[in-house]
Amino acid sequence: MLTGRALSARLASLLLTLWLVSVLVFLAGQVLPGDVARVMLGPFADAQAVAALNRQLGADQPVLVQYWRWFSAALGGDFGTSLSMRAPVAPFVLASLGRSAALAGIILLFLVPLGVGAGIVAGLNQGRLADRLIVLAGVSFGIVPDFVSGLLLLLVFGLWLNWLPITGAAPDGAGFWTSGYYLILPALPLVLNLAGYLARMTRAGVIEALAADYTRTAILKGLGRRQVIVRHVLPNALTPTVAVLATQSGYMLGGLVVIEALFGIQGLGNLVLNAAKSRDFPMLEAGVLVMATIFVLSSAIGDLAQALLDPRQRRRASL
Amino acid sequence: MTKRNEIDTLRNLSGDIWNVAVDEYANGYLKRRDLLKYAAFIGLTGFAASHGLGFPGSARAAAGGGTVRVGLGQPTKAIDPVTVTDPASIGVLSQVGEYLILDDPKDGLQPKLALSWEADETAKRWTFKLRPGVKFHDGRTVTAKDVVASFERLVDPNSGSSALSAYKGILSKGGAKIVDDETVAFDLDQSNSNFPFYVSSDVYNAVILPADYAGDFEKNFNGTGPFKLESFRPKQGASFVRNPDYWGDKALPDRVEIKFFDDEQAQVVALQAGQLDVIPSTTRLELAIEGNPNFKLLSVQASSHDAVHLRTDQAPFTDKRVRRALALTLDREAIVKGLLKGRAVAGNDTPFAPIFPSADPSVPQRRQDIAEAKRLLAEAGVPNGFEVTLTTERAYDIPDYAVIIQNFAKKAGIDIKLNVLPQDAYYGSATFGSSPWLDSNLGITDFGHRGTPDIFLNATLKSDGAWNAAHFKNADYDALLAEYGKARDLQAQRVAAGKIQALLLDETPEIISYFSQYSRISSAKVEGVRFTAISHLLLDRVSFVQA
């Protein structure tokens, strides 16, 4: 099993990563042209008003001072006040995280059965027509960028057939099911895009497991085909798949800027993009930190899950 | 009534200023519509109604009810009337906030929270009578105190007000005064006969707010408008319901539902899918609905333009013959037809758009004349042309416009290199010395609609103007500008305008080759959508066409 020392090392590297991210984002913000008040008031605003607003916002302070103020407050759990929204940052970040999570949930709901199922079918039928079709379809959908397939799906299912709502944002006061229904169309491009990759990972795992000694032993023991596959092949074959899924979940919780824009979903990706555009450092910092945390955590969870599933990995991880 | 009788009646309505306009009308210089606009401008309200010249559409009965669904861009920051600048926020604000005066693109200045207004002899003191009994959404009555506080806030440099540059040199802190509960006076920094425009919707920040407004508008959207807040979800959208206590005709629709979009493509798709009724318009979106009878493209005339500045203090444009030569290479009609799909009018290298009543139409229109351009270049000592860099922003139709200018200039041997920057990089810090906009030798800058040319004339061309990208320093011009500001009647304004237009044609510090219209796209199912060229969206008269 994982030792306590390995865990604390992992945690320390996680915190170090997040701290570095916060420094980098702050520095990047300083390199961007223009200042906060100028962006907020527009190019035609009076210089006096711009200076006054910068003073009010504390944006006229040296970078280090700004960073320290933000960092020390964040340590105490206060992520500050959004410069552009003039309201605490945390509720905005939480709300958009919630919307991204809902989208990611719907994606996983379709992605896992489709990708894993197709991968298993392909792996068990290696070289046959079904296998070749699945691999071909997977590669084809995989190379279509999500904003292209997003637009196509939007045109077909939203406009021509009129089956699905074309925005991801459900109306005010919509319930759980309605909100989910609104997210189906935005989820599909990602499902198509990622399913192929997931299927290929699963397929490779299945083929490897089929060729492994323990499978041969199981067959020689006289187990039925179904039992061999369920008990011996799949548990071993799905180990890398789990790691892939964990990494992709990180991506889904913040990397979907284009899809979010296309379907009007105010998720984390959009939040960070808009914060960068409006030079809203507290919002940008908090958004990026949440995204970074999710990335680092999901890859750590991926490793952990893999270690739990695979005895070889387990030994390596506890070194 | 015969025209003669009508004119006699008109003369009896008001003083000298008015009679000048009546004379112009009698002699055929002023169109009936412009006379109406002018009547509203000098505060002669009720004039139109009393003469059976009712404003079109105002009395039409229509079926009420329903929800108008609107798509808008993403507001760039918290919605606060004092700091607002982006079109989406102005669209939201229009549902709840009102001005003393509305500058209607069709009918000119329309009294809203002000009933009437007048200036003293010098046009330095303006007095506004307020509409009695108007209530904020929270139930309190609007008084002179609220109006004065609203303007004092806008001219306070510490309030973060976006209107500060609009009021610079016109109105300062302490300038707005309470006369009595229903009367407000403004003592201006200098005479300005166009001041009513400055308290109108033209300065979109000039929404009348309660005196104790603390900058937290998003909490309750407390205004005086025909709709009041139902719910607001930051970054997502807002909904409004009919205000039953509205002072004027109650809104026809029950509700307005606004959704924010980060992507304009998504807006047009939502419109096409029947999930929206009204969206903003851009050239790209217009292509998507062209020829489709389910949608309408609505346009209003505007003074929006893309100004090409030529730095008068830097080679090669120190010689005005060179500046004129470049202006002469442009085929303005072709630009209007091609680039702007006909939804624009040709400009004449001055900010006096034809929609301004004060513009002097007798100043000859500059047309393409390559031979003359070449002759001027030869006279200036550059017969074989020259090389120059055109710096501009990647926004709207501007990059295409830059290429068009490049091609036309080639005809006279002028070789233009393009330097197209992201919008915020182009504006830079918007101060001289650290802004490609204000420092470039040759550049194109977009200016949105204004109801009067004053701010363009003052900020972009006056010697000490804050946006004087041409670095144009001309004492004659400054003097003419003062003359224009003091002119109290239309005729005097037009005389001064004519002189300014002639001077700018001769000097050519700026090329303004078109004034574009402002458009929105709506579903064919809705009627009565009104808007201004600076993004106000008025939905209280919207009704649904029965299929």
Coordinates of C-alpha atoms in Angstrom, one line a residue, chain B residues 1-437:
Chain B
M1 CA -54.5 74.2 -42.4
T2 CA -52.6 75.8 -45.2
K3 CA -48.9 76.0 -44.9
R4 CA -49.1 79.8 -44.5
N5 CA -51.5 79.6 -41.6
E6 CA -49.6 76.8 -40.0
I7 CA -46.4 78.9 -40.1
D8 CA -48.2 81.9 -38.4
T9 CA -49.4 79.6 -35.7
L10 CA -46.0 78.1 -35.3
R11 CA -44.4 81.6 -34.9
N12 CA -46.7 82.3 -31.9
L13 CA -45.4 79.3 -30.0
S14 CA -42.0 80.5 -28.7
G15 CA -39.3 83.1 -28.9
D16 CA -36.6 84.1 -31.4
I17 CA -34.7 80.9 -31.4
W18 CA -37.8 79.0 -32.5
N19 CA -38.7 81.6 -35.2
V20 CA -35.4 81.0 -36.9
A21 CA -36.3 77.4 -37.2
V22 CA -39.8 78.3 -38.4
D23 CA -38.3 80.6 -41.1
E24 CA -36.1 77.8 -42.2
Y25 CA -39.1 75.5 -42.4
A26 CA -41.1 78.1 -44.3
N27 CA -38.3 78.5 -46.8
G28 CA -37.9 74.8 -47.3
Y29 CA -34.5 74.5 -45.7
L30 CA -35.7 72.5 -42.8
K31 CA -37.8 69.3 -43.2
R32 CA -40.9 68.9 -41.2
R33 CA -39.4 66.0 -39.2
D34 CA -36.3 68.2 -38.4
L35 CA -38.6 70.9 -37.3
L36 CA -40.2 68.5 -34.9
K37 CA -36.9 67.4 -33.6
Y38 CA -35.9 70.9 -33.1
A39 CA -39.1 71.7 -31.2
A40 CA -38.3 68.9 -28.8
F41 CA -34.7 70.1 -28.6
I42 CA -35.6 73.6 -27.4
G43 CA -38.1 72.2 -25.0
L44 CA -41.3 72.9 -26.9
T45 CA -42.9 69.8 -25.8
G46 CA -46.6 69.1 -26.5
F47 CA -46.1 71.1 -29.7
A48 CA -46.2 68.0 -31.9
A49 CA -49.3 66.6 -30.3
S50 CA -51.1 70.0 -30.4
H51 CA -50.5 70.2 -34.1
G52 CA -51.7 66.8 -35.0
L53 CA -48.1 65.8 -35.8
G54 CA -48.1 63.0 -33.3
F55 CA -45.0 60.9 -33.2
P56 CA -45.5 57.8 -35.3
G57 CA -46.5 54.7 -33.4
S58 CA -47.0 56.3 -30.1
A59 CA -50.8 56.0 -30.2
R60 CA -51.1 52.6 -31.8
A61 CA -53.1 50.1 -29.9
A62 CA -51.5 46.7 -29.6
A63 CA -52.1 43.4 -27.8
G64 CA -50.1 43.1 -24.6
G65 CA -48.6 40.2 -22.8
G66 CA -45.9 37.6 -23.4
T67 CA -42.2 37.4 -22.7
V68 CA -39.7 39.1 -24.9
R69 CA -36.5 37.0 -25.0
V70 CA -33.3 38.8 -25.7
G71 CA -29.8 37.7 -26.4
L72 CA -27.0 40.0 -25.4
G73 CA -23.2 39.8 -25.1
Q74 CA -21.5 39.1 -21.7
P75 CA -21.4 42.3 -19.6
T76 CA -17.7 43.0 -19.0
K77 CA -18.2 43.9 -15.3
A78 CA -20.8 44.5 -12.7
I79 CA -23.7 46.5 -14.1
D80 CA -23.6 49.9 -12.5
P81 CA -25.0 53.0 -14.4
V82 CA -22.1 55.1 -13.3
T83 CA -19.4 53.0 -14.7
V84 CA -21.2 51.1 -17.5
T85 CA -19.6 51.2 -21.0
D86 CA -20.4 47.9 -22.7
P87 CA -23.4 47.4 -25.1
A88 CA -24.7 44.4 -23.2
S89 CA -24.9 46.3 -19.9
I90 CA -26.5 49.3 -21.5
G91 CA -29.1 46.9 -23.0
V92 CA -29.9 45.5 -19.6
L93 CA -30.0 49.0 -18.0
S94 CA -32.5 50.2 -20.6
Q95 CA -35.2 48.0 -19.0
V96 CA -35.1 49.7 -15.6
G97 CA -33.2 53.0 -15.9
E98 CA -34.4 56.3 -17.4
Y99 CA -32.9 59.6 -18.4
L100 CA -34.1 63.1 -18.2
I101 CA -34.4 63.0 -21.9
L102 CA -34.4 60.1 -24.5
D103 CA -32.5 60.8 -27.7
D104 CA -34.8 58.8 -30.0
P105 CA -33.1 58.0 -33.3
K106 CA -36.4 58.7 -35.2
D107 CA -38.0 61.6 -33.2
G108 CA -35.1 63.3 -31.6
L109 CA -35.1 64.4 -28.0
Q110 CA -38.1 63.1 -26.1
P111 CA -39.0 64.3 -22.6
K112 CA -38.8 61.5 -20.0
L113 CA -38.1 62.4 -16.4
A114 CA -37.7 66.0 -17.5
L115 CA -40.9 67.7 -18.9
S116 CA -39.3 70.8 -20.4
W117 CA -36.0 72.7 -20.4
E118 CA -34.7 76.1 -21.4
A119 CA -31.4 78.0 -21.4
D120 CA -30.6 81.6 -20.4
E121 CA -29.4 84.1 -22.9
T122 CA -25.8 82.9 -22.8
A123 CA -26.6 79.1 -22.9
K124 CA -24.5 78.8 -19.8
R125 CA -27.4 78.1 -17.4
W126 CA -29.9 75.5 -18.3
T127 CA -33.1 74.8 -16.2
F128 CA -35.0 71.6 -16.3
K129 CA -38.6 71.1 -15.1
L130 CA -39.0 67.5 -13.8
R131 CA -42.0 65.3 -14.4
P132 CA -44.0 65.2 -11.1
G133 CA -45.0 62.0 -9.4
V134 CA -42.4 59.7 -10.9
K135 CA -41.5 56.8 -8.6
F136 CA -38.4 54.7 -8.2
H137 CA -39.1 50.9 -8.2
D138 CA -38.7 51.0 -4.4
G139 CA -41.6 53.4 -4.1
R140 CA -39.8 56.6 -3.4
T141 CA -40.7 59.7 -5.5
V142 CA -38.1 61.2 -7.8
T143 CA -37.1 64.8 -6.7
A144 CA -34.6 67.4 -7.8
K145 CA -32.4 66.0 -5.1
D146 CA -32.0 62.7 -6.8
V147 CA -31.4 64.3 -10.2
V148 CA -28.7 66.6 -8.8
A149 CA -27.0 63.8 -6.9
S150 CA -27.1 61.7 -10.1
F151 CA -25.1 64.3 -12.1
E152 CA -22.8 65.3 -9.2
R153 CA -21.9 61.6 -9.0
L154 CA -21.1 61.5 -12.8
V155 CA -18.8 64.5 -12.7
D156 CA -16.9 63.3 -9.5
P157 CA -13.5 61.9 -10.6
N158 CA -13.5 59.7 -7.5
S159 CA -16.7 57.9 -8.4
G160 CA -15.1 55.8 -11.2
S161 CA -17.6 57.6 -13.5
S162 CA -17.3 56.7 -17.2
A163 CA -19.0 60.0 -18.2
L164 CA -16.2 62.2 -16.9
S165 CA -14.7 62.7 -20.3
A166 CA -18.1 63.5 -21.8
Y167 CA -18.6 66.3 -19.2
K168 CA -15.1 67.6 -19.3
G169 CA -15.1 71.4 -19.9
I170 CA -18.9 71.4 -19.8
L171 CA -20.1 70.4 -16.4
S172 CA -18.0 70.2 -13.2
K173 CA -18.7 69.3 -9.6
G174 CA -21.1 71.8 -8.0
G175 CA -22.6 72.7 -11.4
A176 CA -25.9 70.9 -10.8
K177 CA -28.3 72.7 -8.4
I178 CA -31.7 72.2 -6.8
V179 CA -34.0 75.1 -7.6
D180 CA -37.1 73.5 -6.1
D181 CA -38.4 70.0 -5.7
E182 CA -39.3 69.7 -9.3
T183 CA -36.7 72.0 -10.9
V184 CA -33.0 71.5 -11.5
A185 CA -30.5 74.0 -12.9
F186 CA -27.1 73.4 -14.5
D187 CA -24.4 76.1 -14.5
L188 CA -22.0 75.1 -17.2
D189 CA -18.3 75.6 -17.4
Q190 CA -18.8 77.3 -20.8
S191 CA -21.8 78.1 -23.1
N192 CA -23.2 75.1 -24.7
S193 CA -26.3 75.2 -26.8
N194 CA -26.4 71.4 -27.2
F195 CA -26.6 70.8 -23.4
P196 CA -29.9 68.9 -23.5
F197 CA -28.1 66.1 -25.3
Y198 CA -25.7 65.8 -22.4
V199 CA -28.4 65.0 -19.9
S200 CA -30.1 62.7 -22.4
S201 CA -29.6 59.0 -23.1
D202 CA -26.6 60.0 -25.3
V203 CA -24.5 60.0 -22.2
Y204 CA -25.6 56.5 -21.3
N205 CA -24.3 56.9 -17.7
A206 CA -26.8 59.7 -17.0
V207 CA -29.5 57.4 -15.6
I208 CA -31.4 59.0 -12.8
L209 CA -30.7 57.1 -9.6
P210 CA -31.8 57.8 -6.0
A211 CA -29.7 60.3 -4.1
D212 CA -28.5 57.7 -1.7
Y213 CA -27.4 55.2 -4.4
A214 CA -24.3 53.4 -3.0
G215 CA -22.9 51.7 -6.1
D216 CA -24.7 48.3 -5.6
F217 CA -27.1 48.5 -8.6
E218 CA -27.2 44.8 -9.2
K219 CA -28.9 44.3 -5.8
N220 CA -32.2 45.6 -6.9
F221 CA -31.8 47.5 -10.2
N222 CA -33.7 50.4 -8.6
G223 CA -34.7 52.8 -11.4
T224 CA -37.8 54.4 -12.8
G225 CA -38.3 52.4 -16.0
P226 CA -41.2 50.5 -17.5
F227 CA -39.9 47.2 -16.2
K228 CA -38.6 46.2 -12.8
L229 CA -36.3 43.5 -11.7
E230 CA -37.5 39.9 -11.3
S231 CA -34.2 38.1 -11.1
F232 CA -30.6 38.7 -11.9
R233 CA -28.0 35.9 -12.3
P234 CA -24.5 37.4 -12.8
K235 CA -22.8 36.1 -16.0
Q236 CA -26.0 34.3 -17.0
G237 CA -28.9 36.6 -17.5
A238 CA -31.7 38.7 -16.0
S239 CA -35.5 38.9 -16.1
F240 CA -37.8 41.8 -15.7
V241 CA -41.5 42.2 -15.2
R242 CA -43.9 45.1 -16.1
N243 CA -43.7 47.9 -13.6
P244 CA -47.4 48.6 -12.6
D245 CA -46.5 52.0 -11.1
Y246 CA -44.8 53.3 -14.3
W247 CA -45.5 57.0 -14.9
G248 CA -46.2 56.6 -18.6
D249 CA -48.0 54.0 -20.8
K250 CA -47.5 50.7 -19.1
A251 CA -45.3 48.2 -20.8
L252 CA -47.1 45.8 -23.2
P253 CA -45.1 42.7 -22.6
D254 CA -45.5 40.9 -19.2
R255 CA -41.8 40.1 -19.0
V256 CA -38.4 40.6 -20.5
E257 CA -35.9 37.7 -20.3
I258 CA -32.3 38.5 -21.1
K259 CA -29.6 35.8 -21.6
F260 CA -25.9 36.7 -21.8
F261 CA -23.8 35.0 -24.5
D262 CA -20.0 34.8 -24.8
D263 CA -20.2 33.9 -28.4
E264 CA -22.2 35.7 -31.1
Q265 CA -22.6 32.6 -33.2
A266 CA -24.5 31.1 -30.3
Q267 CA -26.8 34.0 -30.3
V268 CA -27.8 33.7 -33.9
V269 CA -28.3 30.0 -33.5
A270 CA -30.6 30.5 -30.5
L271 CA -32.6 33.1 -32.6
Q272 CA -32.9 30.6 -35.4
A273 CA -34.0 27.9 -33.1
G274 CA -36.8 30.2 -31.8
Q275 CA -35.3 30.6 -28.4
L276 CA -34.7 34.3 -28.7
D277 CA -36.6 37.2 -30.2
V278 CA -34.0 40.0 -30.4
I279 CA -30.2 39.9 -30.7
P280 CA -27.5 42.4 -31.5
S281 CA -26.4 42.6 -35.1
T282 CA -23.0 42.4 -36.8
T283 CA -22.1 41.9 -40.4
R284 CA -21.3 38.3 -39.8
L285 CA -24.6 37.6 -38.1
E286 CA -26.5 39.4 -40.8
L287 CA -25.2 37.0 -43.4
A288 CA -26.7 34.1 -41.4
I289 CA -30.3 35.5 -41.6
E290 CA -30.1 37.2 -45.0
G291 CA -33.1 36.4 -47.2
N292 CA -34.9 34.5 -44.4
P293 CA -38.4 35.9 -43.9
N294 CA -38.5 34.7 -40.3
F295 CA -36.1 37.4 -39.3
K296 CA -35.9 41.2 -39.6
L297 CA -32.9 43.4 -39.7
L298 CA -33.8 46.7 -38.0
S299 CA -31.5 49.7 -38.5
V300 CA -31.3 53.3 -37.2
Q301 CA -29.2 56.1 -38.6
A302 CA -26.2 56.9 -36.5
S303 CA -23.1 59.1 -36.3
S304 CA -20.9 56.1 -35.6
H305 CA -17.8 56.2 -37.7
D306 CA -14.2 54.9 -38.1
A307 CA -11.9 57.9 -38.1
V308 CA -8.6 57.7 -40.0
H309 CA -6.2 60.1 -38.3
L310 CA -3.2 61.5 -40.1
R311 CA -0.5 62.9 -37.8
T312 CA -0.2 66.5 -38.8
D313 CA 3.0 66.9 -36.8
Q314 CA 4.9 63.9 -38.4
A315 CA 6.2 63.3 -41.9
P316 CA 4.7 62.6 -44.4
F317 CA 1.5 64.2 -43.2
T318 CA 2.9 67.5 -42.1
D319 CA 1.9 68.8 -45.5
K320 CA -1.8 69.2 -45.8
R321 CA -1.6 68.5 -49.6
V322 CA -0.4 65.0 -48.7
R323 CA -3.3 64.5 -46.3
R324 CA -5.8 65.7 -48.9
A325 CA -4.2 63.5 -51.5
L326 CA -4.8 60.3 -49.4
A327 CA -8.4 61.4 -48.7
L328 CA -9.0 61.9 -52.4
T329 CA -8.0 58.3 -53.3
L330 CA -11.0 56.9 -51.5
D331 CA -14.2 56.0 -53.4
R332 CA -16.7 56.6 -50.6
E333 CA -19.8 55.3 -52.4
A334 CA -18.0 52.0 -53.1
I335 CA -17.0 51.7 -49.5
V336 CA -20.6 52.3 -48.4
K337 CA -22.0 49.8 -50.8
G338 CA -19.3 47.2 -50.5
L339 CA -17.9 47.2 -47.0
L340 CA -21.1 48.4 -45.2
K341 CA -23.7 46.7 -47.5
G342 CA -25.3 50.1 -48.1
R343 CA -26.2 50.5 -44.4
A344 CA -24.2 53.8 -44.1
V345 CA -23.9 57.2 -45.7
A346 CA -20.8 58.7 -47.1
G347 CA -18.8 61.0 -44.9
N348 CA -17.0 64.2 -45.8
D349 CA -14.0 64.1 -43.5
T350 CA -15.6 65.9 -40.6
P351 CA -17.6 64.6 -37.7
F352 CA -20.7 66.4 -38.9
A353 CA -22.8 63.4 -39.9
P354 CA -25.8 64.2 -42.1
I355 CA -28.1 63.3 -39.2
F356 CA -27.0 66.3 -37.2
P357 CA -29.4 69.2 -38.0
S358 CA -26.6 71.6 -37.5
A359 CA -24.5 70.1 -40.3
D360 CA -24.1 72.4 -43.3
P361 CA -25.3 70.4 -46.3
S362 CA -24.0 73.0 -48.8
V363 CA -20.3 72.1 -48.2
P364 CA -19.3 70.1 -51.3
Q365 CA -18.8 66.4 -50.8
R366 CA -15.3 65.1 -51.4
R367 CA -15.1 62.4 -54.1
Q368 CA -12.5 60.1 -55.4
D369 CA -10.1 62.1 -57.7
I370 CA -6.9 60.2 -58.4
A371 CA -5.6 62.8 -60.9
E372 CA -6.0 65.5 -58.3
A373 CA -4.4 63.3 -55.6
K374 CA -1.3 62.8 -57.9
R375 CA -1.2 66.5 -58.7
L376 CA -1.2 67.3 -55.0
L377 CA 1.5 64.8 -54.2
A378 CA 3.7 66.2 -57.0
E379 CA 3.2 69.7 -55.7
A380 CA 4.1 68.6 -52.2
G381 CA 7.4 67.1 -53.6
V382 CA 6.5 63.4 -53.5
P383 CA 5.4 62.7 -57.1
N384 CA 6.1 59.0 -56.8
G385 CA 4.2 58.6 -53.6
F386 CA 5.7 57.3 -50.3
E387 CA 5.6 54.5 -47.8
V388 CA 3.6 54.7 -44.6
T389 CA 2.3 52.3 -41.9
L390 CA -1.4 52.2 -41.0
T391 CA -1.9 51.1 -37.4
T392 CA -5.3 49.9 -36.2
E393 CA -7.4 47.5 -34.2
R394 CA -8.8 44.1 -34.9
A395 CA -12.5 45.0 -34.4
Y396 CA -15.7 45.2 -36.4
D397 CA -15.1 45.9 -40.1
I398 CA -11.9 47.9 -39.5
P399 CA -9.3 45.4 -40.7
D400 CA -11.3 45.1 -44.0
Y401 CA -11.5 48.9 -44.2
A402 CA -7.8 49.1 -43.7
V403 CA -7.2 46.8 -46.7
I404 CA -9.6 48.9 -48.8
I405 CA -7.7 52.1 -47.9
Q406 CA -4.4 50.3 -48.8
N407 CA -5.7 49.4 -52.2
F408 CA -7.2 52.8 -53.0
A409 CA -4.0 54.6 -51.9
K410 CA -1.9 52.4 -54.2
K411 CA -3.7 54.2 -57.1
A412 CA -1.8 57.4 -56.2
G413 CA 1.4 55.6 -55.5
I414 CA 1.0 55.6 -51.7
D415 CA 2.3 52.3 -50.3
I416 CA 0.6 51.5 -47.0
K417 CA 1.8 48.8 -44.7
L418 CA -0.8 47.4 -42.3
N419 CA -0.2 46.9 -38.6
V420 CA -3.4 45.5 -37.1
L421 CA -3.3 45.1 -33.3
P422 CA -5.7 43.5 -30.8
Q423 CA -8.2 46.1 -29.6
D424 CA -6.7 46.7 -26.1
A425 CA -3.2 46.8 -27.4
Y426 CA -4.2 49.5 -30.0
Y427 CA -5.8 51.7 -27.3
G428 CA -2.9 51.0 -24.9
S429 CA -3.1 53.2 -21.9
A430 CA -5.1 55.7 -23.9
T431 CA -2.7 58.5 -23.0
F432 CA -0.2 60.2 -25.3
G433 CA 3.1 58.5 -25.4
S434 CA 1.9 55.0 -24.6
S435 CA -0.9 54.3 -26.9
P436 CA -0.6 53.2 -30.6
W437 CA -4.0 54.9 -31.1

